[in-house]
Amino acid sequence: MGKVNSITSPAPKGGVSYKQISIEYENMPVILKPVYTGICGTDRGIVNGALQFAYCPPGYSDLALGHESICKVVSAKSNEFGIRSGDLVVPQVRRPGKCLNCATGRSDNCSDGDKHEAGITGMHGFMREEFGDYPEYLLKVSSDSIREVGVLTEPLKNVEKAFEVYEVASRRSISTDRFGSLSEKRAIVIGTGSEAFLYALKCRDYGFQTLITNRHPVDDLKMKFLDAAGVEFFDYTKEHRDSKGWDLVIDTSGDPGTILRFLRKTNNNGNIILFGTNGKAPATGIDGQDIDYIIERNIFLIGSVDGARVHYERALQDLERWNAQYGDRLKSLITHRFSPQDTSVFTKKDPLEIKSVIDWSM
Ligand SMILES: [Zn+2]
């Protein structure tokens, strides 16, 4: 049994430690070491005991955390899927169950919930000094230039999948403007975390006039990046920018009151992507006029989770392109670096954080 240092939590009880746990991995076809692992709200939710759906693999009282990662291949038994030792790879988080969607590579659309997620539900995650995996779940990173920002592949694949759903939803009417583009169409992203930034960049790629909003101001570093990307920030508690309405609303907050506020300003044939989750957000009132508003304007509400292999591939392509376009600005999304031993990052969040990562070389 391989004893390796891992960042673990006795899910779903909550808590976090950096310690050795025994997980057999030596006979797996590919052996990996993490380069960077990202921290997100899900990891913090598991650590503070708020995510009751998190659980340990059978026979374990600890769950190795970590689902956002970029890893180095230590060894590969065969060269299946072109994976060779020395490669940088991103492992997929979700692993298929037995339903038809899972059986055809779309566990992101699992129809019975019988799937597993690394570092979250019944499968050890990637915050381990060394671990094993199967080549079919590894996405090869073709350029060393995205060694750092490659850790954003996993959060970005969610964005890629959501936009795939948006493409389907927007086909029901003419969604472009009088120039056949989206330059006169307005997208609003609610929230200013890393996932919101990635959604805003994608909106800009599509050509939307893109605004990002929160209920507090953002710091200089964030403002500089938003300027470079052509994204406008406003504080919705102080300013209103919805006189022209919204054609695409993307929520990363999970707050019903905020979502409803922007829903009420959504244009005809508009799309609303719900991505953020917050089980502790307060309830809000929705009345008959809201239902009438949604119906009369053909508003499409989209819930979207996770992404498939194809979305990881698109995320890697976008990161390479954005890296060329934005350079150090893109790298500035990674605001904090921690050593694996320093687990304080799971219980504290710096207000200036966009993305915190664990640097496994520290
Ligand atoms: Zn399934």
mmCIF file of C-alpha atoms and ligand atoms in Angstrom:
data_model
loop_
_atom_site.group_PDB
_atom_site.id
_atom_site.type_symbol
_atom_site.label_atom_id
_atom_site.label_comp_id
_atom_site.label_asym_id
_atom_site.label_seq_id
_atom_site.Cartn_x
_atom_site.Cartn_y
_atom_site.Cartn_z
ATOM 1 C CA MET A 1 0.000 0.000 0.000
ATOM 2 C CA GLY A 2 1.348 3.386 -0.959
ATOM 3 C CA LYS A 3 1.421 5.808 1.944
ATOM 4 C CA VAL A 4 1.524 9.308 0.559
ATOM 5 C CA ASN A 5 1.088 12.771 2.008
ATOM 6 C CA SER A 6 -2.351 14.027 1.118
ATOM 7 C CA ILE A 7 -4.696 16.865 1.989
ATOM 8 C CA THR A 8 -7.708 15.117 3.479
ATOM 9 C CA SER A 9 -11.075 15.720 5.071
ATOM 10 C CA PRO A 10 -13.285 13.244 6.982
ATOM 11 C CA ALA A 11 -16.222 14.086 4.680
ATOM 12 C CA PRO A 12 -18.978 14.994 5.246
ATOM 13 C CA LYS A 13 -18.094 15.862 8.871
ATOM 14 C CA GLY A 14 -15.713 18.671 7.923
ATOM 15 C CA GLY A 15 -12.099 19.406 8.909
ATOM 16 C CA VAL A 16 -8.822 19.317 7.022
ATOM 17 C CA SER A 17 -5.352 17.806 7.543
ATOM 18 C CA TYR A 18 -2.166 17.241 5.655
ATOM 19 C CA LYS A 19 -1.174 13.681 6.498
ATOM 20 C CA GLN A 20 -0.195 10.297 5.158
ATOM 21 C CA ILE A 21 -2.974 8.020 4.020
ATOM 22 C CA SER A 22 -2.711 4.585 2.440
ATOM 23 C CA ILE A 23 -4.239 4.418 -0.990
ATOM 24 C CA GLU A 24 -3.245 1.686 -3.391
ATOM 25 C CA TYR A 25 -2.188 3.257 -6.683
ATOM 26 C CA GLU A 26 1.117 1.667 -7.751
ATOM 27 C CA ASN A 27 -0.571 -0.742 -10.185
ATOM 28 C CA MET A 28 -2.550 1.957 -11.958
ATOM 29 C CA PRO A 29 -1.630 2.469 -15.641
ATOM 30 C CA VAL A 30 -0.529 6.095 -15.184
ATOM 31 C CA ILE A 31 1.295 7.520 -12.160
ATOM 32 C CA LEU A 32 1.002 11.257 -11.600
ATOM 33 C CA LYS A 33 2.314 14.038 -9.393
ATOM 34 C CA PRO A 34 0.321 17.257 -9.025
ATOM 35 C CA VAL A 35 2.021 20.483 -10.159
ATOM 36 C CA TYR A 36 -0.744 22.837 -9.018
ATOM 37 C CA THR A 37 -4.119 22.106 -7.465
ATOM 38 C CA GLY A 38 -6.778 24.819 -7.268
ATOM 39 C CA ILE A 39 -9.029 25.633 -4.323
ATOM 40 C CA CYS A 40 -12.659 26.488 -4.871
ATOM 41 C CA GLY A 41 -15.853 26.923 -2.875
ATOM 42 C CA THR A 42 -16.546 23.179 -3.059
ATOM 43 C CA ASP A 43 -13.270 22.339 -1.248
ATOM 44 C CA ARG A 44 -14.005 24.954 1.403
ATOM 45 C CA GLY A 45 -17.592 23.682 1.691
ATOM 46 C CA ILE A 46 -16.344 20.134 2.379
ATOM 47 C CA VAL A 47 -13.825 21.401 4.947
ATOM 48 C CA ASN A 48 -16.383 23.471 6.843
ATOM 49 C CA GLY A 49 -18.882 20.596 6.759
ATOM 50 C CA ALA A 50 -21.490 22.442 4.692
ATOM 51 C CA LEU A 51 -21.555 19.957 1.784
ATOM 52 C CA GLN A 52 -23.478 16.984 3.106
ATOM 53 C CA PHE A 53 -23.353 15.236 -0.296
ATOM 54 C CA ALA A 54 -19.558 14.794 -0.012
ATOM 55 C CA TYR A 55 -18.429 11.326 1.113
ATOM 56 C CA CYS A 56 -15.357 9.128 1.434
ATOM 57 C CA PRO A 57 -14.556 6.153 -0.836
ATOM 58 C CA PRO A 58 -15.686 2.767 0.595
ATOM 59 C CA GLY A 59 -13.440 1.617 3.458
ATOM 60 C CA TYR A 60 -11.944 5.072 4.124
ATOM 61 C CA SER A 61 -12.694 7.559 6.892
ATOM 62 C CA ASP A 62 -10.820 10.309 5.031
ATOM 63 C CA LEU A 63 -11.315 11.760 1.580
ATOM 64 C CA ALA A 64 -8.285 13.104 -0.297
ATOM 65 C CA LEU A 65 -9.431 16.505 -1.534
ATOM 66 C CA GLY A 66 -8.782 18.231 -4.849
ATOM 67 C CA HIS A 67 -10.572 18.320 -8.175
ATOM 68 C CA GLU A 68 -8.873 21.232 -9.970
ATOM 69 C CA SER A 69 -5.374 20.259 -11.021
ATOM 70 C CA ILE A 70 -2.576 20.159 -13.522
ATOM 71 C CA CYS A 71 -0.277 17.177 -13.073
ATOM 72 C CA LYS A 72 2.967 15.732 -14.389
ATOM 73 C CA VAL A 73 3.054 12.142 -15.644
ATOM 74 C CA VAL A 74 5.688 10.161 -13.712
ATOM 75 C CA SER A 75 5.159 6.964 -15.699
ATOM 76 C CA ALA A 76 2.696 5.517 -18.206
ATOM 77 C CA LYS A 77 2.478 1.762 -18.777
ATOM 78 C CA SER A 78 1.318 2.081 -22.376
ATOM 79 C CA ASN A 79 1.135 5.182 -24.512
ATOM 80 C CA GLU A 80 -2.639 5.012 -24.796
ATOM 81 C CA PHE A 81 -4.244 8.369 -25.577
ATOM 82 C CA GLY A 82 -0.740 9.672 -26.324
ATOM 83 C CA ILE A 83 0.079 9.972 -22.597
ATOM 84 C CA ARG A 84 3.817 9.651 -21.944
ATOM 85 C CA SER A 85 6.021 10.185 -18.925
ATOM 86 C CA GLY A 86 6.954 13.857 -18.535
ATOM 87 C CA ASP A 87 3.659 15.087 -20.036
ATOM 88 C CA LEU A 88 1.525 17.692 -18.324
ATOM 89 C CA VAL A 89 -2.071 16.519 -18.010
ATOM 90 C CA VAL A 90 -5.382 17.598 -16.484
ATOM 91 C CA PRO A 91 -7.410 14.741 -14.933
ATOM 92 C CA GLN A 92 -11.187 14.722 -15.355
ATOM 93 C CA VAL A 93 -13.151 15.121 -12.137
ATOM 94 C CA ARG A 94 -16.329 13.211 -12.849
ATOM 95 C CA ARG A 95 -16.208 9.469 -13.464
ATOM 96 C CA PRO A 96 -19.065 7.634 -15.175
ATOM 97 C CA GLY A 97 -21.785 5.531 -13.619
ATOM 98 C CA LYS A 98 -23.935 3.105 -15.608
ATOM 99 C CA CYS A 99 -26.591 5.326 -17.206
ATOM 100 C CA LEU A 100 -26.697 5.932 -20.965
ATOM 101 C CA ASN A 101 -25.279 9.450 -20.750
ATOM 102 C CA CYS A 102 -22.370 8.171 -18.652
ATOM 103 C CA ALA A 103 -21.837 5.224 -21.005
ATOM 104 C CA THR A 104 -21.466 7.590 -23.954
ATOM 105 C CA GLY A 105 -18.924 9.972 -22.462
ATOM 106 C CA ARG A 106 -21.393 12.467 -21.051
ATOM 107 C CA SER A 107 -21.254 11.858 -17.310
ATOM 108 C CA ASP A 108 -21.742 15.643 -17.026
ATOM 109 C CA ASN A 109 -25.346 14.877 -18.011
ATOM 110 C CA CYS A 110 -25.616 11.776 -15.761
ATOM 111 C CA SER A 111 -29.265 10.746 -15.661
ATOM 112 C CA ASP A 112 -29.389 8.825 -12.380
ATOM 113 C CA GLY A 113 -26.722 10.481 -10.206
ATOM 114 C CA ASP A 114 -24.695 7.259 -9.992
ATOM 115 C CA LYS A 115 -21.355 8.933 -10.863
ATOM 116 C CA HIS A 116 -18.379 9.882 -8.742
ATOM 117 C CA GLU A 117 -16.390 13.077 -8.470
ATOM 118 C CA ALA A 118 -12.729 13.093 -7.485
ATOM 119 C CA GLY A 119 -12.168 14.811 -4.161
ATOM 120 C CA ILE A 120 -15.923 15.245 -3.629
ATOM 121 C CA THR A 121 -18.107 12.130 -3.836
ATOM 122 C CA GLY A 122 -16.693 8.678 -3.124
ATOM 123 C CA MET A 123 -13.410 9.037 -4.995
ATOM 124 C CA HIS A 124 -10.069 10.360 -3.755
ATOM 125 C CA GLY A 125 -9.025 13.674 -5.257
ATOM 126 C CA PHE A 126 -5.787 15.000 -6.684
ATOM 127 C CA MET A 127 -4.259 16.670 -3.603
ATOM 128 C CA ARG A 128 -1.870 13.772 -3.062
ATOM 129 C CA GLU A 129 1.915 13.790 -3.463
ATOM 130 C CA GLU A 130 1.517 10.991 -5.973
ATOM 131 C CA PHE A 131 -1.455 9.056 -7.313
ATOM 132 C CA GLY A 132 -2.576 6.777 -10.126
ATOM 133 C CA ASP A 133 -5.194 7.134 -12.840
ATOM 134 C CA TYR A 134 -6.434 5.715 -16.150
ATOM 135 C CA PRO A 135 -5.265 7.360 -19.395
ATOM 136 C CA GLU A 136 -8.809 7.820 -20.744
ATOM 137 C CA TYR A 137 -9.504 10.359 -17.994
ATOM 138 C CA LEU A 138 -6.397 12.454 -18.650
ATOM 139 C CA LEU A 139 -6.302 15.458 -20.977
ATOM 140 C CA LYS A 140 -2.898 16.190 -22.397
ATOM 141 C CA VAL A 141 -1.654 19.786 -22.105
ATOM 142 C CA SER A 142 0.147 20.421 -25.375
ATOM 143 C CA SER A 143 2.034 23.570 -24.385
ATOM 144 C CA ASP A 144 4.266 24.184 -21.381
ATOM 145 C CA SER A 145 3.311 27.884 -21.650
ATOM 146 C CA ILE A 146 0.088 27.197 -19.733
ATOM 147 C CA ARG A 147 1.791 25.263 -16.949
ATOM 148 C CA GLU A 148 0.428 27.728 -14.353
ATOM 149 C CA VAL A 149 -2.933 28.708 -15.815
ATOM 150 C CA GLY A 150 -3.599 25.096 -16.805
ATOM 151 C CA VAL A 151 -5.045 24.668 -13.294
ATOM 152 C CA LEU A 152 -7.982 26.740 -14.593
ATOM 153 C CA THR A 153 -8.886 24.033 -17.143
ATOM 154 C CA GLU A 154 -11.296 22.331 -14.747
ATOM 155 C CA PRO A 155 -13.264 25.482 -13.797
ATOM 156 C CA LEU A 156 -13.196 26.644 -17.434
ATOM 157 C CA LYS A 157 -14.663 23.385 -18.721
ATOM 158 C CA ASN A 158 -17.853 24.284 -16.812
ATOM 159 C CA VAL A 159 -18.029 27.504 -18.831
ATOM 160 C CA GLU A 160 -17.471 25.641 -22.113
ATOM 161 C CA LYS A 161 -20.329 23.263 -21.316
ATOM 162 C CA ALA A 162 -22.672 26.088 -20.275
ATOM 163 C CA PHE A 163 -22.008 27.868 -23.569
ATOM 164 C CA GLU A 164 -22.727 24.659 -25.468
ATOM 165 C CA VAL A 165 -26.147 24.654 -23.804
ATOM 166 C CA TYR A 166 -26.503 28.387 -24.560
ATOM 167 C CA GLU A 167 -25.852 27.627 -28.258
ATOM 168 C CA VAL A 168 -28.742 25.160 -28.264
ATOM 169 C CA ALA A 169 -31.047 27.544 -26.379
ATOM 170 C CA SER A 170 -30.240 30.592 -28.541
ATOM 171 C CA ARG A 171 -31.160 28.766 -31.749
ATOM 172 C CA ARG A 172 -34.880 29.190 -31.055
ATOM 173 C CA SER A 173 -34.961 32.770 -32.371
ATOM 174 C CA ILE A 174 -32.684 35.275 -34.113
ATOM 175 C CA SER A 175 -30.201 35.898 -31.331
ATOM 176 C CA THR A 176 -27.798 38.163 -33.240
ATOM 177 C CA ASP A 177 -28.090 41.931 -33.856
ATOM 178 C CA ARG A 178 -28.625 43.881 -37.116
ATOM 179 C CA PHE A 179 -24.960 43.235 -38.041
ATOM 180 C CA GLY A 180 -25.392 39.492 -37.600
ATOM 181 C CA SER A 181 -23.108 39.669 -34.558
ATOM 182 C CA LEU A 182 -23.543 40.010 -30.807
ATOM 183 C CA SER A 183 -21.891 43.450 -30.592
ATOM 184 C CA GLU A 184 -25.193 45.112 -29.645
ATOM 185 C CA LYS A 185 -26.188 42.329 -27.266
ATOM 186 C CA ARG A 186 -25.539 42.590 -23.554
ATOM 187 C CA ALA A 187 -24.290 39.921 -21.193
ATOM 188 C CA ILE A 188 -24.101 40.290 -17.424
ATOM 189 C CA VAL A 189 -22.058 38.021 -15.152
ATOM 190 C CA ILE A 190 -23.058 38.070 -11.482
ATOM 191 C CA GLY A 191 -20.099 37.532 -9.125
ATOM 192 C CA THR A 192 -16.394 38.384 -9.240
ATOM 193 C CA GLY A 193 -14.737 35.070 -8.385
ATOM 194 C CA SER A 194 -12.542 33.069 -10.763
ATOM 195 C CA GLU A 195 -15.492 31.277 -12.365
ATOM 196 C CA ALA A 196 -17.177 34.659 -13.057
ATOM 197 C CA PHE A 197 -13.976 35.961 -14.687
ATOM 198 C CA LEU A 198 -13.826 32.915 -16.965
ATOM 199 C CA TYR A 199 -17.487 33.368 -17.937
ATOM 200 C CA ALA A 200 -16.821 37.061 -18.702
ATOM 201 C CA LEU A 201 -13.847 36.211 -20.952
ATOM 202 C CA LYS A 202 -16.004 33.727 -22.835
ATOM 203 C CA CYS A 203 -18.770 36.349 -23.272
ATOM 204 C CA ARG A 204 -16.158 38.688 -24.782
ATOM 205 C CA ASP A 205 -15.034 35.914 -27.166
ATOM 206 C CA TYR A 206 -18.624 35.642 -28.349
ATOM 207 C CA GLY A 207 -18.661 39.415 -28.940
ATOM 208 C CA PHE A 208 -21.156 40.395 -26.226
ATOM 209 C CA GLN A 209 -20.984 43.788 -24.524
ATOM 210 C CA THR A 210 -19.971 42.261 -21.236
ATOM 211 C CA LEU A 211 -20.530 43.578 -17.723
ATOM 212 C CA ILE A 212 -19.655 41.934 -14.453
ATOM 213 C CA THR A 213 -21.279 42.886 -11.182
ATOM 214 C CA ASN A 214 -21.154 42.326 -7.450
ATOM 215 C CA ARG A 215 -22.388 44.023 -4.303
ATOM 216 C CA HIS A 216 -18.969 45.397 -3.370
ATOM 217 C CA PRO A 217 -16.163 47.130 -5.291
ATOM 218 C CA VAL A 218 -13.281 45.139 -6.793
ATOM 219 C CA ASP A 219 -9.591 45.809 -6.247
ATOM 220 C CA ASP A 220 -7.097 47.290 -8.734
ATOM 221 C CA LEU A 221 -5.710 43.959 -9.890
ATOM 222 C CA LYS A 222 -9.178 42.765 -10.895
ATOM 223 C CA MET A 223 -10.005 46.119 -12.526
ATOM 224 C CA LYS A 224 -6.833 46.011 -14.654
ATOM 225 C CA PHE A 225 -7.631 42.562 -15.888
ATOM 226 C CA LEU A 226 -11.242 43.482 -16.655
ATOM 227 C CA ASP A 227 -10.063 46.581 -18.562
ATOM 228 C CA ALA A 228 -7.676 44.477 -20.644
ATOM 229 C CA ALA A 229 -10.504 42.077 -21.468
ATOM 230 C CA GLY A 230 -12.982 44.878 -22.296
ATOM 231 C CA VAL A 231 -15.309 43.910 -19.446
ATOM 232 C CA GLU A 232 -17.065 46.651 -17.471
ATOM 233 C CA PHE A 233 -17.564 46.331 -13.724
ATOM 234 C CA PHE A 234 -20.337 47.887 -11.651
ATOM 235 C CA ASP A 235 -21.607 47.506 -8.101
ATOM 236 C CA TYR A 236 -25.317 46.687 -8.467
ATOM 237 C CA THR A 237 -26.156 48.005 -5.028
ATOM 238 C CA LYS A 238 -24.953 51.477 -6.084
ATOM 239 C CA GLU A 239 -25.542 51.669 -9.841
ATOM 240 C CA HIS A 240 -28.103 50.481 -12.341
ATOM 241 C CA ARG A 241 -27.000 49.551 -15.824
ATOM 242 C CA ASP A 242 -30.066 47.613 -16.876
ATOM 243 C CA SER A 243 -31.993 50.281 -18.830
ATOM 244 C CA LYS A 244 -31.238 48.354 -22.050
ATOM 245 C CA GLY A 245 -31.944 44.988 -20.469
ATOM 246 C CA TRP A 246 -29.871 41.821 -20.600
ATOM 247 C CA ASP A 247 -29.735 39.253 -23.403
ATOM 248 C CA LEU A 248 -27.638 36.808 -21.425
ATOM 249 C CA VAL A 249 -27.522 36.617 -17.629
ATOM 250 C CA ILE A 250 -24.943 34.329 -16.015
ATOM 251 C CA ASP A 251 -25.131 33.790 -12.279
ATOM 252 C CA THR A 252 -22.189 32.501 -10.237
ATOM 253 C CA SER A 253 -23.590 33.629 -6.866
ATOM 254 C CA GLY A 254 -26.427 31.184 -6.277
ATOM 255 C CA ASP A 255 -28.350 33.976 -4.548
ATOM 256 C CA PRO A 256 -32.064 33.832 -5.491
ATOM 257 C CA GLY A 257 -32.744 37.522 -4.740
ATOM 258 C CA THR A 258 -29.902 38.688 -6.978
ATOM 259 C CA ILE A 259 -30.878 36.302 -9.772
ATOM 260 C CA LEU A 260 -34.475 37.527 -9.663
ATOM 261 C CA ARG A 261 -33.328 41.150 -9.757
ATOM 262 C CA PHE A 262 -31.549 40.544 -13.087
ATOM 263 C CA LEU A 263 -34.206 38.149 -14.412
ATOM 264 C CA ARG A 264 -36.699 41.021 -14.176
ATOM 265 C CA LYS A 265 -34.515 43.007 -16.613
ATOM 266 C CA THR A 266 -33.920 40.220 -19.125
ATOM 267 C CA ASN A 267 -34.820 41.019 -22.744
ATOM 268 C CA ASN A 268 -37.142 39.086 -25.060
ATOM 269 C CA ASN A 269 -35.670 35.695 -26.035
ATOM 270 C CA GLY A 270 -33.025 36.147 -23.343
ATOM 271 C CA ASN A 271 -31.118 33.283 -21.735
ATOM 272 C CA ILE A 272 -30.263 32.889 -18.067
ATOM 273 C CA ILE A 273 -27.480 30.487 -17.099
ATOM 274 C CA LEU A 274 -27.556 29.391 -13.466
ATOM 275 C CA PHE A 275 -24.160 28.077 -12.409
ATOM 276 C CA GLY A 276 -23.438 29.239 -8.839
ATOM 277 C CA THR A 277 -24.821 27.277 -5.897
ATOM 278 C CA ASN A 278 -25.345 28.501 -2.364
ATOM 279 C CA GLY A 279 -27.560 26.265 -0.231
ATOM 280 C CA LYS A 280 -27.455 28.861 2.580
ATOM 281 C CA ALA A 281 -28.732 31.775 0.467
ATOM 282 C CA PRO A 282 -31.958 33.302 1.835
ATOM 283 C CA ALA A 283 -35.300 32.623 0.157
ATOM 284 C CA THR A 284 -36.834 35.224 -2.114
ATOM 285 C CA GLY A 285 -40.362 35.853 -3.351
ATOM 286 C CA ILE A 286 -41.375 35.108 -6.908
ATOM 287 C CA ASP A 287 -44.859 36.258 -7.909
ATOM 288 C CA GLY A 288 -47.320 35.798 -10.763
ATOM 289 C CA GLN A 289 -45.939 38.813 -12.596
ATOM 290 C CA ASP A 290 -42.485 37.210 -12.646
ATOM 291 C CA ILE A 291 -43.906 34.042 -14.202
ATOM 292 C CA ASP A 292 -45.819 36.178 -16.699
ATOM 293 C CA TYR A 293 -42.582 38.093 -17.503
ATOM 294 C CA ILE A 294 -40.661 34.851 -18.169
ATOM 295 C CA ILE A 295 -43.423 33.435 -20.395
ATOM 296 C CA GLU A 296 -44.239 36.585 -22.389
ATOM 297 C CA ARG A 297 -40.579 37.164 -23.220
ATOM 298 C CA ASN A 298 -39.674 33.554 -24.052
ATOM 299 C CA ILE A 299 -36.969 33.602 -21.393
ATOM 300 C CA PHE A 300 -34.940 30.401 -21.202
ATOM 301 C CA LEU A 301 -33.625 29.358 -17.759
ATOM 302 C CA ILE A 302 -30.593 27.073 -18.053
ATOM 303 C CA GLY A 303 -29.124 25.048 -15.207
ATOM 304 C CA SER A 304 -25.674 23.763 -16.136
ATOM 305 C CA VAL A 305 -23.169 21.628 -14.246
ATOM 306 C CA ASP A 306 -19.785 20.088 -15.021
ATOM 307 C CA GLY A 307 -18.503 19.343 -18.532
ATOM 308 C CA ALA A 308 -17.371 16.398 -20.636
ATOM 309 C CA ARG A 309 -14.001 15.523 -22.150
ATOM 310 C CA VAL A 310 -14.757 17.741 -25.164
ATOM 311 C CA HIS A 311 -15.192 20.733 -22.832
ATOM 312 C CA TYR A 312 -11.830 20.108 -21.169
ATOM 313 C CA GLU A 313 -10.322 20.079 -24.669
ATOM 314 C CA ARG A 314 -11.987 23.396 -25.540
ATOM 315 C CA ALA A 315 -10.879 24.841 -22.186
ATOM 316 C CA LEU A 316 -7.264 23.932 -22.939
ATOM 317 C CA GLN A 317 -7.510 25.549 -26.381
ATOM 318 C CA ASP A 318 -9.037 28.717 -24.899
ATOM 319 C CA LEU A 319 -6.373 28.917 -22.187
ATOM 320 C CA GLU A 320 -3.617 28.717 -24.820
ATOM 321 C CA ARG A 321 -5.272 31.419 -26.890
ATOM 322 C CA TRP A 322 -6.026 33.667 -23.882
ATOM 323 C CA ASN A 323 -2.488 33.155 -22.635
ATOM 324 C CA ALA A 324 -1.202 34.513 -25.965
ATOM 325 C CA GLN A 325 -3.766 37.339 -25.909
ATOM 326 C CA TYR A 326 -3.587 38.453 -22.263
ATOM 327 C CA GLY A 327 -0.164 37.119 -21.154
ATOM 328 C CA ASP A 328 0.624 38.014 -17.563
ATOM 329 C CA ARG A 329 -2.893 39.380 -17.047
ATOM 330 C CA LEU A 330 -4.238 35.845 -17.378
ATOM 331 C CA LYS A 331 -1.607 34.586 -14.919
ATOM 332 C CA SER A 332 -2.750 37.307 -12.504
ATOM 333 C CA LEU A 333 -5.983 35.327 -12.001
ATOM 334 C CA ILE A 334 -3.837 33.064 -9.812
ATOM 335 C CA THR A 335 -3.483 35.416 -6.885
ATOM 336 C CA HIS A 336 -2.281 33.179 -4.046
ATOM 337 C CA ARG A 337 0.070 30.202 -3.761
ATOM 338 C CA PHE A 338 0.260 27.875 -0.773
ATOM 339 C CA SER A 339 2.433 24.916 0.177
ATOM 340 C CA PRO A 340 0.574 21.600 0.674
ATOM 341 C CA GLN A 341 1.301 21.745 4.430
ATOM 342 C CA ASP A 342 -0.410 25.118 4.826
ATOM 343 C CA THR A 343 -4.071 24.158 5.026
ATOM 344 C CA SER A 344 -5.147 27.623 6.271
ATOM 345 C CA VAL A 345 -6.324 28.393 2.716
ATOM 346 C CA PHE A 346 -9.279 26.020 3.256
ATOM 347 C CA THR A 347 -10.638 27.945 6.210
ATOM 348 C CA LYS A 348 -9.695 31.540 5.315
ATOM 349 C CA LYS A 349 -10.267 33.470 2.126
ATOM 350 C CA ASP A 350 -8.342 36.642 1.344
ATOM 351 C CA PRO A 351 -10.747 39.275 -0.049
ATOM 352 C CA LEU A 352 -8.241 39.850 -2.899
ATOM 353 C CA GLU A 353 -8.324 36.192 -3.924
ATOM 354 C CA ILE A 354 -9.321 35.305 -7.467
ATOM 355 C CA LYS A 355 -7.804 31.823 -7.517
ATOM 356 C CA SER A 356 -5.688 30.248 -4.774
ATOM 357 C CA VAL A 357 -3.574 27.260 -5.681
ATOM 358 C CA ILE A 358 -1.415 24.726 -3.881
ATOM 359 C CA ASP A 359 2.025 24.627 -5.434
ATOM 360 C CA TRP A 360 3.273 21.065 -4.950
ATOM 361 C CA SER A 361 6.915 22.119 -5.496
ATOM 362 C CA MET A 362 6.791 24.306 -2.338
HETATM 363 ZN ZN ZN B 1 -24.772 8.404 -15.068
#
